[in-house]
Coordinates of C-alpha atoms in Angstrom, one line a residue:
M1 CA -112.8 134.2 -122.7
R2 CA -115.2 136.1 -120.5
R3 CA -117.6 138.9 -121.4
P4 CA -117.9 141.9 -119.2
G5 CA -121.0 140.3 -117.4
G6 CA -118.9 137.3 -116.5
E7 CA -120.5 134.9 -119.0
M8 CA -118.4 132.6 -121.2
R9 CA -118.1 133.4 -124.9
R10 CA -117.7 130.8 -127.5
P11 CA -114.8 131.1 -129.9
G12 CA -116.2 132.1 -133.3
G13 CA -119.5 133.4 -131.9
D14 CA -122.9 133.0 -133.6
S15 CA -122.2 135.0 -136.7
G16 CA -124.0 133.5 -139.8
Q17 CA -126.5 131.4 -137.7
V18 CA -129.5 133.2 -139.1
S19 CA -128.3 132.7 -142.7
I20 CA -127.8 129.0 -142.1
E21 CA -131.2 128.6 -140.6
F22 CA -132.9 130.5 -143.5
L23 CA -131.0 128.4 -146.0
G24 CA -132.2 125.3 -144.3
M25 CA -135.8 126.6 -144.4
T26 CA -135.8 127.7 -148.0
P27 CA -136.9 124.4 -149.5
L28 CA -139.8 124.2 -147.1
I29 CA -140.8 127.8 -147.9
V30 CA -140.6 127.1 -151.7
L31 CA -142.6 123.8 -151.4
T32 CA -145.3 125.6 -149.4
L33 CA -145.6 128.3 -152.0
V34 CA -145.8 125.8 -154.8
L35 CA -148.6 123.9 -153.0
V36 CA -150.5 127.0 -152.4
W37 CA -150.2 128.1 -156.0
Q38 CA -151.4 124.6 -157.2
A39 CA -154.4 124.9 -154.9
V40 CA -155.2 128.3 -156.4
L41 CA -155.1 126.8 -159.9
V42 CA -157.4 124.0 -158.8
G43 CA -159.9 126.5 -157.4
Y44 CA -159.6 128.7 -160.5
T45 CA -160.3 125.7 -162.7
F46 CA -163.5 125.0 -160.8
V47 CA -164.6 128.7 -161.2
L48 CA -163.8 128.5 -165.0
A49 CA -165.7 125.3 -165.4
G50 CA -168.8 126.6 -163.6
N51 CA -168.8 129.9 -165.5
A52 CA -168.4 128.1 -168.8
A53 CA -171.3 125.7 -168.0
D54 CA -173.5 128.7 -167.2
E55 CA -172.6 130.4 -170.4
A56 CA -173.1 127.2 -172.4
V57 CA -176.6 126.5 -171.0
R58 CA -177.6 130.1 -171.5
A59 CA -176.8 129.9 -175.2
A60 CA -178.3 126.4 -175.5
T61 CA -181.7 127.4 -174.1
A62 CA -182.1 129.9 -176.9
A63 CA -181.0 127.6 -179.7
A64 CA -183.2 125.0 -181.6
P65 CA -182.9 121.4 -180.3
G66 CA -180.5 119.2 -182.1
G67 CA -177.2 120.0 -183.7
A68 CA -177.8 123.8 -183.5
R69 CA -178.2 123.5 -179.7
Q70 CA -175.0 121.5 -179.3
A71 CA -173.0 123.9 -181.6
A72 CA -174.3 127.0 -179.7
C73 CA -173.6 125.3 -176.4
S74 CA -170.0 124.4 -177.3
A75 CA -169.2 127.8 -178.8
A76 CA -170.5 129.7 -175.8
G77 CA -168.8 127.3 -173.3
L78 CA -165.4 127.7 -174.9
K79 CA -165.7 131.4 -175.8
D80 CA -164.3 132.8 -172.5
L81 CA -161.7 130.1 -171.8
S82 CA -158.1 130.9 -172.4
A83 CA -156.1 128.7 -174.7
A84 CA -154.5 126.9 -171.7
W85 CA -157.9 125.5 -170.6
R86 CA -159.7 125.4 -174.0
G87 CA -157.3 122.8 -175.4
S88 CA -158.5 120.0 -173.1
A89 CA -162.1 121.3 -172.5
G90 CA -165.1 119.2 -173.3
V91 CA -168.6 120.7 -173.5
T92 CA -171.8 118.7 -173.8
C93 CA -175.4 119.8 -173.7
G94 CA -178.6 117.9 -173.6
G95 CA -182.2 117.7 -172.5
S96 CA -185.5 119.0 -173.7
G97 CA -187.6 121.4 -171.7
Y98 CA -184.8 121.5 -169.1
V99 CA -181.5 122.0 -170.8
T100 CA -178.2 121.0 -169.1
A101 CA -174.6 121.7 -169.9
D102 CA -171.5 120.0 -168.6
V103 CA -168.0 121.4 -169.0
R104 CA -165.0 119.3 -168.3
L105 CA -161.6 120.9 -167.8
H106 CA -158.2 119.5 -166.8
V107 CA -156.3 121.1 -164.0
P108 CA -152.9 122.5 -165.1
V109 CA -149.7 121.6 -163.2
L110 CA -148.1 124.9 -161.9
F111 CA -148.3 126.7 -165.3
P112 CA -151.5 126.7 -167.4
G113 CA -150.9 125.3 -170.9
L114 CA -147.8 123.2 -170.0
I115 CA -148.9 119.9 -168.4
D116 CA -152.2 118.9 -167.0
F117 CA -153.2 116.6 -164.2
P118 CA -155.1 113.5 -165.3
A119 CA -157.9 114.6 -163.0
T120 CA -160.9 116.4 -164.5
V121 CA -163.0 119.3 -163.0
T122 CA -166.6 119.4 -164.1
G123 CA -169.0 122.3 -164.2
H124 CA -172.7 121.6 -164.5
A125 CA -175.5 124.0 -165.1
G126 CA -179.2 123.7 -166.1
A127 CA -181.9 126.1 -167.3
V128 CA -185.4 125.9 -168.6
E129 CA -185.7 126.1 -172.3
E130 CA -187.0 129.4 -173.7
V131 CA -190.5 129.4 -175.1
K132 CA -190.6 130.3 -178.8
D133 CA -193.6 132.5 -179.8

């Protein structure tokens, strides 16, 4: 069968070709979105760990050395974390004169609070101990 311009026309035409190509690309598009979302969660976990360490060391520098310092440090480090990250978080403080805080968080897999990667993200902060008058 010939078209008016003289070119041959295939029987059945190309109808539905775009739909088939999109259907074939859908798994790749979904996989790309999942990987981007997971990268966002990793980055957000780093931000949370750094902020929690900053808050923890700020509270620890104003507390008395010993158990009170560790308690203040832990409470301040966990205060702003949501339940999804708080459940697996670990906060440690130490030092005298120069106080440090380390916060360890697990990276969630796709949905915070469901499953965590075995890898740990660590936030570290340090500050000079406040002088008591």
